[in-house]
């Protein structure tokens, strides 16, 4: 099968390419000119509403659309909308016109919301709050419209925080804290958060390429093992070969400190709950996360 992967040089894209390289013919879109492209049909350009995909889509059976603008230093919602919404819809429409059978779209659990007191279900009404999640939801709407108009199958996957070796973003920051093993005031946080290892996410994406029951479905994904921030930091520190030094500071004190230092959003994100129920994903696809949470964390520090 010939597959087009966008964002092929990103954190998730590299892992996905590695998983598919010996099984399918790959066409890779990327944004950095130093990407290793010798083994694939590859091309370098930005994604927008005017991008032409005619050459890249020749004889392609499936598109896996990973590329997106998550944030930028200017918080430019215009460029985010241009890439994440208009660029996605443009690609999907051209894919349908080229005869692509299935379009897999990596969305975000942020489409469901930023926190909860009970796990999100795939059937819950979308409630995106942040600009990135709003753009992903608008892209989902556009994709479902194209699916209805053209018959191209669309698969939407909404992951929570994705972690793995050399992960960027918040997980990367936590990994650095674990390696430094400084005394941290996060020993008494009793929240619950769903995470997904990059191995489990890629396995689900690969499953959705040709699974007959994946067509026109939306899937939530996680390791199926929720943890508190305290548990997460403890496992990360142990995986790095050190003994955790987590001080049991009450949440009230952390909230006060966050208020005084203007870091309320950081504490809310770190200490709030966000759980995902993946029973629909498991039942429809007969899928189980192949890598346990503990093994997934261990892989992040296995070479240290």
mmCIF file of C-alpha atoms in Angstrom:
data_model
loop_
_atom_site.group_PDB
_atom_site.id
_atom_site.type_symbol
_atom_site.label_atom_id
_atom_site.label_comp_id
_atom_site.label_asym_id
_atom_site.label_seq_id
_atom_site.Cartn_x
_atom_site.Cartn_y
_atom_site.Cartn_z
ATOM 1 C CA UNK A 1 0.000 0.000 0.000
ATOM 2 C CA UNK A 2 1.178 3.507 -0.752
ATOM 3 C CA UNK A 3 0.739 5.877 2.211
ATOM 4 C CA UNK A 4 1.244 9.627 2.517
ATOM 5 C CA UNK A 5 2.436 10.773 5.961
ATOM 6 C CA UNK A 6 2.489 14.464 6.835
ATOM 7 C CA UNK A 7 4.711 15.723 9.637
ATOM 8 C CA UNK A 8 7.000 12.778 8.971
ATOM 9 C CA UNK A 9 9.964 14.349 10.756
ATOM 10 C CA UNK A 10 8.068 15.173 13.944
ATOM 11 C CA UNK A 11 8.164 13.308 17.246
ATOM 12 C CA UNK A 12 5.291 11.004 16.279
ATOM 13 C CA UNK A 13 6.077 11.009 12.567
ATOM 14 C CA UNK A 14 9.570 9.578 12.961
ATOM 15 C CA UNK A 15 8.267 6.696 15.052
ATOM 16 C CA UNK A 16 5.455 6.007 12.605
ATOM 17 C CA UNK A 17 7.782 6.055 9.604
ATOM 18 C CA UNK A 18 10.063 3.593 11.380
ATOM 19 C CA UNK A 19 7.119 1.290 12.036
ATOM 20 C CA UNK A 20 5.864 1.350 8.429
ATOM 21 C CA UNK A 21 9.068 1.620 6.429
ATOM 22 C CA UNK A 22 9.395 -2.114 5.701
ATOM 23 C CA UNK A 23 5.686 -2.756 5.164
ATOM 24 C CA UNK A 24 4.431 -0.012 2.846
ATOM 25 C CA UNK A 25 5.574 2.439 0.216
ATOM 26 C CA UNK A 26 5.807 5.793 1.968
ATOM 27 C CA UNK A 27 5.466 9.348 0.758
ATOM 28 C CA UNK A 28 6.610 11.801 3.443
ATOM 29 C CA UNK A 29 5.860 15.486 3.885
ATOM 30 C CA UNK A 30 8.206 17.347 6.193
ATOM 31 C CA UNK A 31 9.233 20.874 7.171
ATOM 32 C CA UNK A 32 12.952 20.581 7.917
ATOM 33 C CA UNK A 33 15.416 20.307 5.081
ATOM 34 C CA UNK A 34 17.794 18.081 7.082
ATOM 35 C CA UNK A 35 15.253 15.243 7.304
ATOM 36 C CA UNK A 36 16.664 11.893 6.140
ATOM 37 C CA UNK A 37 14.666 11.214 2.974
ATOM 38 C CA UNK A 38 16.769 8.736 1.026
ATOM 39 C CA UNK A 39 14.406 5.787 1.459
ATOM 40 C CA UNK A 40 11.139 7.541 0.641
ATOM 41 C CA UNK A 41 9.426 9.786 -1.865
ATOM 42 C CA UNK A 42 9.634 12.961 0.199
ATOM 43 C CA UNK A 43 8.993 16.627 -0.210
ATOM 44 C CA UNK A 44 9.451 19.799 1.786
ATOM 45 C CA UNK A 45 6.801 22.518 2.085
ATOM 46 C CA UNK A 46 4.395 24.115 4.509
ATOM 47 C CA UNK A 47 0.747 23.111 4.680
ATOM 48 C CA UNK A 48 -1.886 25.723 3.898
ATOM 49 C CA UNK A 49 -5.140 26.113 1.985
ATOM 50 C CA UNK A 50 -3.271 26.737 -1.289
ATOM 51 C CA UNK A 51 -0.835 23.804 -1.132
ATOM 52 C CA UNK A 52 -0.943 21.508 -4.152
ATOM 53 C CA UNK A 53 -0.733 17.800 -3.320
ATOM 54 C CA UNK A 54 -1.211 16.439 -6.840
ATOM 55 C CA UNK A 55 2.235 14.861 -7.133
ATOM 56 C CA UNK A 56 2.324 13.517 -3.583
ATOM 57 C CA UNK A 57 -1.093 11.870 -3.857
ATOM 58 C CA UNK A 58 -0.485 9.831 -6.990
ATOM 59 C CA UNK A 59 -1.577 6.226 -6.351
ATOM 60 C CA UNK A 60 -1.843 6.853 -2.600
ATOM 61 C CA UNK A 61 -4.374 4.649 -0.799
ATOM 62 C CA UNK A 62 -4.193 6.195 2.688
ATOM 63 C CA UNK A 63 -3.181 9.529 4.192
ATOM 64 C CA UNK A 64 -1.983 9.849 7.785
ATOM 65 C CA UNK A 65 -2.139 13.536 8.665
ATOM 66 C CA UNK A 66 0.060 14.323 11.673
ATOM 67 C CA UNK A 67 1.358 17.786 10.778
ATOM 68 C CA UNK A 68 -0.030 20.731 12.746
ATOM 69 C CA UNK A 69 0.861 24.039 14.329
ATOM 70 C CA UNK A 70 0.551 23.483 18.085
ATOM 71 C CA UNK A 71 1.761 26.888 19.228
ATOM 72 C CA UNK A 72 4.108 29.679 18.301
ATOM 73 C CA UNK A 73 5.827 32.464 20.180
ATOM 74 C CA UNK A 74 3.371 35.075 18.925
ATOM 75 C CA UNK A 75 0.295 32.950 19.713
ATOM 76 C CA UNK A 76 -0.726 33.536 16.103
ATOM 77 C CA UNK A 77 -4.172 31.976 15.848
ATOM 78 C CA UNK A 78 -4.405 33.023 12.202
ATOM 79 C CA UNK A 79 -1.474 30.830 11.132
ATOM 80 C CA UNK A 80 -2.749 28.030 13.374
ATOM 81 C CA UNK A 81 -6.141 28.166 11.657
ATOM 82 C CA UNK A 82 -4.517 28.353 8.229
ATOM 83 C CA UNK A 83 -2.526 25.159 8.789
ATOM 84 C CA UNK A 84 -4.668 23.110 11.142
ATOM 85 C CA UNK A 85 -8.063 23.827 9.601
ATOM 86 C CA UNK A 86 -7.783 25.156 6.060
ATOM 87 C CA UNK A 87 -4.619 23.195 5.296
ATOM 88 C CA UNK A 88 -6.162 19.964 6.579
ATOM 89 C CA UNK A 89 -9.413 20.437 4.660
ATOM 90 C CA UNK A 90 -7.498 21.320 1.495
ATOM 91 C CA UNK A 91 -5.397 18.162 1.752
ATOM 92 C CA UNK A 92 -8.424 15.989 2.471
ATOM 93 C CA UNK A 93 -10.420 17.338 -0.446
ATOM 94 C CA UNK A 94 -7.530 16.766 -2.841
ATOM 95 C CA UNK A 95 -7.038 13.297 -1.353
ATOM 96 C CA UNK A 96 -10.680 12.428 -2.030
ATOM 97 C CA UNK A 97 -10.409 13.739 -5.582
ATOM 98 C CA UNK A 98 -7.294 11.597 -6.096
ATOM 99 C CA UNK A 99 -9.081 8.430 -5.025
ATOM 100 C CA UNK A 100 -7.575 8.037 -1.539
ATOM 101 C CA UNK A 101 -9.611 5.451 0.344
ATOM 102 C CA UNK A 102 -8.858 6.425 3.948
ATOM 103 C CA UNK A 103 -7.743 9.622 5.699
ATOM 104 C CA UNK A 104 -6.422 9.244 9.272
ATOM 105 C CA UNK A 105 -6.357 12.496 11.232
ATOM 106 C CA UNK A 106 -4.444 12.987 14.469
ATOM 107 C CA UNK A 107 -6.592 15.338 16.524
ATOM 108 C CA UNK A 108 -6.370 16.064 20.273
ATOM 109 C CA UNK A 109 -8.164 15.112 23.471
ATOM 110 C CA UNK A 110 -8.398 18.874 23.954
ATOM 111 C CA UNK A 111 -11.409 18.682 21.639
ATOM 112 C CA UNK A 112 -13.229 17.088 24.576
ATOM 113 C CA UNK A 113 -11.917 19.645 27.100
ATOM 114 C CA UNK A 114 -8.950 20.475 29.315
ATOM 115 C CA UNK A 115 -9.994 18.730 32.538
ATOM 116 C CA UNK A 116 -12.687 16.488 33.967
ATOM 117 C CA UNK A 117 -14.014 14.817 37.076
ATOM 118 C CA UNK A 118 -14.969 11.644 35.204
ATOM 119 C CA UNK A 119 -13.278 10.148 32.132
ATOM 120 C CA UNK A 120 -14.047 11.586 28.717
ATOM 121 C CA UNK A 121 -16.057 9.312 26.434
ATOM 122 C CA UNK A 122 -15.920 9.372 22.655
ATOM 123 C CA UNK A 123 -19.647 10.216 22.629
ATOM 124 C CA UNK A 124 -19.277 13.313 24.834
ATOM 125 C CA UNK A 125 -20.128 16.673 23.294
ATOM 126 C CA UNK A 126 -16.942 18.467 22.206
ATOM 127 C CA UNK A 127 -15.888 21.325 24.467
ATOM 128 C CA UNK A 128 -12.543 22.676 23.193
ATOM 129 C CA UNK A 129 -11.153 25.616 25.143
ATOM 130 C CA UNK A 130 -7.650 26.345 23.877
ATOM 131 C CA UNK A 131 -6.959 27.665 20.384
ATOM 132 C CA UNK A 132 -5.109 24.535 19.286
ATOM 133 C CA UNK A 133 -7.978 22.261 20.310
ATOM 134 C CA UNK A 134 -10.522 24.566 18.677
ATOM 135 C CA UNK A 135 -8.606 24.370 15.405
ATOM 136 C CA UNK A 136 -8.490 20.575 15.640
ATOM 137 C CA UNK A 137 -12.238 20.410 16.235
ATOM 138 C CA UNK A 138 -12.941 22.687 13.273
ATOM 139 C CA UNK A 139 -10.736 20.429 11.142
ATOM 140 C CA UNK A 140 -12.703 17.388 12.319
ATOM 141 C CA UNK A 141 -15.935 19.050 11.217
ATOM 142 C CA UNK A 142 -14.461 19.775 7.798
ATOM 143 C CA UNK A 143 -13.212 16.214 7.402
ATOM 144 C CA UNK A 144 -16.551 14.663 8.296
ATOM 145 C CA UNK A 145 -18.240 16.902 5.744
ATOM 146 C CA UNK A 146 -15.816 15.760 3.036
ATOM 147 C CA UNK A 147 -16.361 12.121 4.048
ATOM 148 C CA UNK A 148 -20.121 12.550 3.692
ATOM 149 C CA UNK A 149 -19.777 14.264 0.309
ATOM 150 C CA UNK A 150 -17.168 12.019 -1.280
ATOM 151 C CA UNK A 151 -17.266 8.628 0.408
ATOM 152 C CA UNK A 152 -13.611 8.823 1.490
ATOM 153 C CA UNK A 153 -13.266 7.124 4.864
ATOM 154 C CA UNK A 154 -12.115 9.367 7.707
ATOM 155 C CA UNK A 155 -10.607 8.131 10.980
ATOM 156 C CA UNK A 156 -10.104 10.623 13.835
ATOM 157 C CA UNK A 157 -7.779 9.858 16.748
ATOM 158 C CA UNK A 158 -7.727 12.071 19.862
ATOM 159 C CA UNK A 159 -4.679 11.404 22.065
ATOM 160 C CA UNK A 160 -3.911 12.960 25.452
ATOM 161 C CA UNK A 161 -0.287 13.817 26.333
ATOM 162 C CA UNK A 162 2.020 11.664 24.194
ATOM 163 C CA UNK A 163 5.273 10.599 25.835
ATOM 164 C CA UNK A 164 8.363 8.707 24.813
ATOM 165 C CA UNK A 165 12.143 9.046 24.526
ATOM 166 C CA UNK A 166 13.108 12.654 23.772
ATOM 167 C CA UNK A 167 9.489 13.788 23.931
ATOM 168 C CA UNK A 168 9.033 17.549 23.548
ATOM 169 C CA UNK A 169 6.815 19.848 25.592
ATOM 170 C CA UNK A 170 5.618 19.273 29.132
ATOM 171 C CA UNK A 171 6.704 15.642 29.332
ATOM 172 C CA UNK A 172 10.221 16.604 28.271
ATOM 173 C CA UNK A 173 10.317 19.182 31.052
ATOM 174 C CA UNK A 174 9.188 16.610 33.623
ATOM 175 C CA UNK A 175 11.814 14.162 32.348
ATOM 176 C CA UNK A 176 14.522 16.761 32.920
ATOM 177 C CA UNK A 177 13.251 17.301 36.467
ATOM 178 C CA UNK A 178 13.375 13.557 37.085
ATOM 179 C CA UNK A 179 16.954 13.369 35.830
ATOM 180 C CA UNK A 180 18.062 16.257 38.076
ATOM 181 C CA UNK A 181 16.286 14.631 41.037
ATOM 182 C CA UNK A 182 15.846 17.901 42.892
ATOM 183 C CA UNK A 183 13.509 17.963 45.902
ATOM 184 C CA UNK A 184 10.088 18.802 44.454
ATOM 185 C CA UNK A 185 6.866 19.828 46.253
ATOM 186 C CA UNK A 186 4.732 17.335 44.317
ATOM 187 C CA UNK A 187 4.493 14.411 46.721
ATOM 188 C CA UNK A 188 0.829 14.814 47.644
ATOM 189 C CA UNK A 189 -1.045 15.285 44.374
ATOM 190 C CA UNK A 190 -3.997 12.938 44.031
ATOM 191 C CA UNK A 191 -5.235 13.784 40.560
ATOM 192 C CA UNK A 192 -5.711 11.287 37.725
ATOM 193 C CA UNK A 193 -4.323 11.771 34.228
ATOM 194 C CA UNK A 194 -4.381 9.624 31.122
ATOM 195 C CA UNK A 195 -1.223 9.486 29.021
ATOM 196 C CA UNK A 196 -0.280 7.527 25.922
ATOM 197 C CA UNK A 197 3.150 6.203 25.056
ATOM 198 C CA UNK A 198 4.305 6.885 21.526
ATOM 199 C CA UNK A 199 4.505 3.110 20.969
ATOM 200 C CA UNK A 200 0.831 2.668 21.825
ATOM 201 C CA UNK A 201 -0.275 5.645 19.746
ATOM 202 C CA UNK A 202 1.666 4.485 16.694
ATOM 203 C CA UNK A 203 0.295 0.959 17.118
ATOM 204 C CA UNK A 204 -3.254 2.347 17.049
ATOM 205 C CA UNK A 205 -2.531 4.481 13.978
ATOM 206 C CA UNK A 206 -1.124 1.452 12.168
ATOM 207 C CA UNK A 207 -4.176 -0.594 13.179
ATOM 208 C CA UNK A 208 -6.458 2.060 11.697
ATOM 209 C CA UNK A 209 -4.777 2.006 8.277
ATOM 210 C CA UNK A 210 -6.783 -0.960 7.037
ATOM 211 C CA UNK A 211 -9.038 -2.132 9.865
ATOM 212 C CA UNK A 212 -12.515 -2.431 8.299
ATOM 213 C CA UNK A 213 -14.294 -1.220 11.431
ATOM 214 C CA UNK A 214 -12.186 1.932 11.764
ATOM 215 C CA UNK A 215 -13.901 3.698 8.859
ATOM 216 C CA UNK A 216 -15.593 6.973 9.822
ATOM 217 C CA UNK A 217 -14.930 6.452 13.521
ATOM 218 C CA UNK A 218 -13.470 8.681 16.222
ATOM 219 C CA UNK A 219 -11.162 6.996 18.722
ATOM 220 C CA UNK A 220 -9.809 8.088 22.086
ATOM 221 C CA UNK A 221 -6.492 6.529 23.053
ATOM 222 C CA UNK A 222 -4.360 6.125 26.171
ATOM 223 C CA UNK A 223 -2.191 3.575 27.980
ATOM 224 C CA UNK A 224 -5.391 2.516 29.780
ATOM 225 C CA UNK A 225 -3.625 3.208 33.067
ATOM 226 C CA UNK A 226 -4.257 6.561 34.741
ATOM 227 C CA UNK A 227 -1.762 8.043 37.178
ATOM 228 C CA UNK A 228 -1.416 11.018 39.484
ATOM 229 C CA UNK A 229 1.295 13.576 38.887
ATOM 230 C CA UNK A 230 3.001 12.238 42.029
ATOM 231 C CA UNK A 231 2.972 8.688 40.631
ATOM 232 C CA UNK A 232 4.218 9.884 37.257
ATOM 233 C CA UNK A 233 7.178 11.761 38.724
ATOM 234 C CA UNK A 234 7.987 8.832 41.006
ATOM 235 C CA UNK A 235 8.057 6.358 38.100
ATOM 236 C CA UNK A 236 10.116 8.733 35.960
ATOM 237 C CA UNK A 237 12.663 9.296 38.697
ATOM 238 C CA UNK A 238 12.976 5.562 39.391
ATOM 239 C CA UNK A 239 13.351 4.892 35.658
ATOM 240 C CA UNK A 240 16.201 7.390 35.534
ATOM 241 C CA UNK A 241 17.988 5.355 38.205
ATOM 242 C CA UNK A 242 17.432 7.710 41.130
ATOM 243 C CA UNK A 243 15.453 7.712 44.343
ATOM 244 C CA UNK A 244 12.440 10.073 44.247
ATOM 245 C CA UNK A 245 12.603 13.187 46.440
ATOM 246 C CA UNK A 246 8.990 14.338 46.371
ATOM 247 C CA UNK A 247 7.864 16.475 49.303
ATOM 248 C CA UNK A 248 4.202 16.067 50.407
ATOM 249 C CA UNK A 249 3.258 19.752 50.167
ATOM 250 C CA UNK A 250 -0.542 20.238 50.467
ATOM 251 C CA UNK A 251 -2.390 21.367 47.340
ATOM 252 C CA UNK A 252 -3.599 24.466 49.156
ATOM 253 C CA UNK A 253 -0.025 25.642 49.560
ATOM 254 C CA UNK A 254 0.757 24.912 45.915
ATOM 255 C CA UNK A 255 -2.294 26.883 44.804
ATOM 256 C CA UNK A 256 -1.270 29.821 47.005
ATOM 257 C CA UNK A 257 2.269 29.771 45.647
ATOM 258 C CA UNK A 258 0.925 29.596 42.091
ATOM 259 C CA UNK A 259 -1.328 32.592 42.716
ATOM 260 C CA UNK A 260 1.500 34.660 44.181
ATOM 261 C CA UNK A 261 3.911 33.819 41.347
ATOM 262 C CA UNK A 262 1.465 34.010 38.481
ATOM 263 C CA UNK A 263 1.866 30.299 37.691
ATOM 264 C CA UNK A 264 -1.742 29.255 38.263
ATOM 265 C CA UNK A 265 -2.130 27.836 34.742
ATOM 266 C CA UNK A 266 0.985 25.692 35.198
ATOM 267 C CA UNK A 267 -0.224 24.230 38.494
ATOM 268 C CA UNK A 268 -3.729 23.685 37.141
ATOM 269 C CA UNK A 269 -2.356 21.724 34.197
ATOM 270 C CA UNK A 270 0.061 19.727 36.349
ATOM 271 C CA UNK A 271 -2.299 19.000 39.211
ATOM 272 C CA UNK A 272 -5.694 18.814 37.478
ATOM 273 C CA UNK A 273 -7.342 15.615 36.280
ATOM 274 C CA UNK A 274 -7.872 14.552 32.687
ATOM 275 C CA UNK A 275 -8.961 10.957 32.161
ATOM 276 C CA UNK A 276 -9.874 9.164 28.950
ATOM 277 C CA UNK A 277 -12.135 6.133 28.584
ATOM 278 C CA UNK A 278 -10.885 4.018 25.658
ATOM 279 C CA UNK A 279 -13.458 1.221 25.923
ATOM 280 C CA UNK A 280 -14.987 2.209 22.556
ATOM 281 C CA UNK A 281 -11.565 1.969 20.874
ATOM 282 C CA UNK A 282 -10.885 -1.442 22.376
ATOM 283 C CA UNK A 283 -14.337 -2.828 21.555
ATOM 284 C CA UNK A 284 -14.578 -1.591 17.960
ATOM 285 C CA UNK A 285 -11.033 -2.482 16.935
ATOM 286 C CA UNK A 286 -10.312 -5.377 19.282
ATOM 287 C CA UNK A 287 -7.278 -3.321 20.275
ATOM 288 C CA UNK A 288 -5.278 -3.259 23.495
ATOM 289 C CA UNK A 289 -2.285 -0.991 24.257
ATOM 290 C CA UNK A 290 0.714 -3.287 23.612
ATOM 291 C CA UNK A 291 3.054 -1.401 25.964
ATOM 292 C CA UNK A 292 2.313 -0.950 29.680
ATOM 293 C CA UNK A 293 2.639 2.440 31.340
ATOM 294 C CA UNK A 294 5.584 1.280 33.421
ATOM 295 C CA UNK A 295 7.420 -0.133 30.404
ATOM 296 C CA UNK A 296 6.646 2.996 28.408
ATOM 297 C CA UNK A 297 8.213 5.197 31.076
ATOM 298 C CA UNK A 298 11.201 2.874 31.375
ATOM 299 C CA UNK A 299 11.851 3.200 27.630
ATOM 300 C CA UNK A 300 12.200 6.961 28.051
ATOM 301 C CA UNK A 301 15.278 6.456 30.232
ATOM 302 C CA UNK A 302 16.557 3.080 28.998
ATOM 303 C CA UNK A 303 19.829 4.428 27.610
ATOM 304 C CA UNK A 304 20.755 6.375 30.741
#
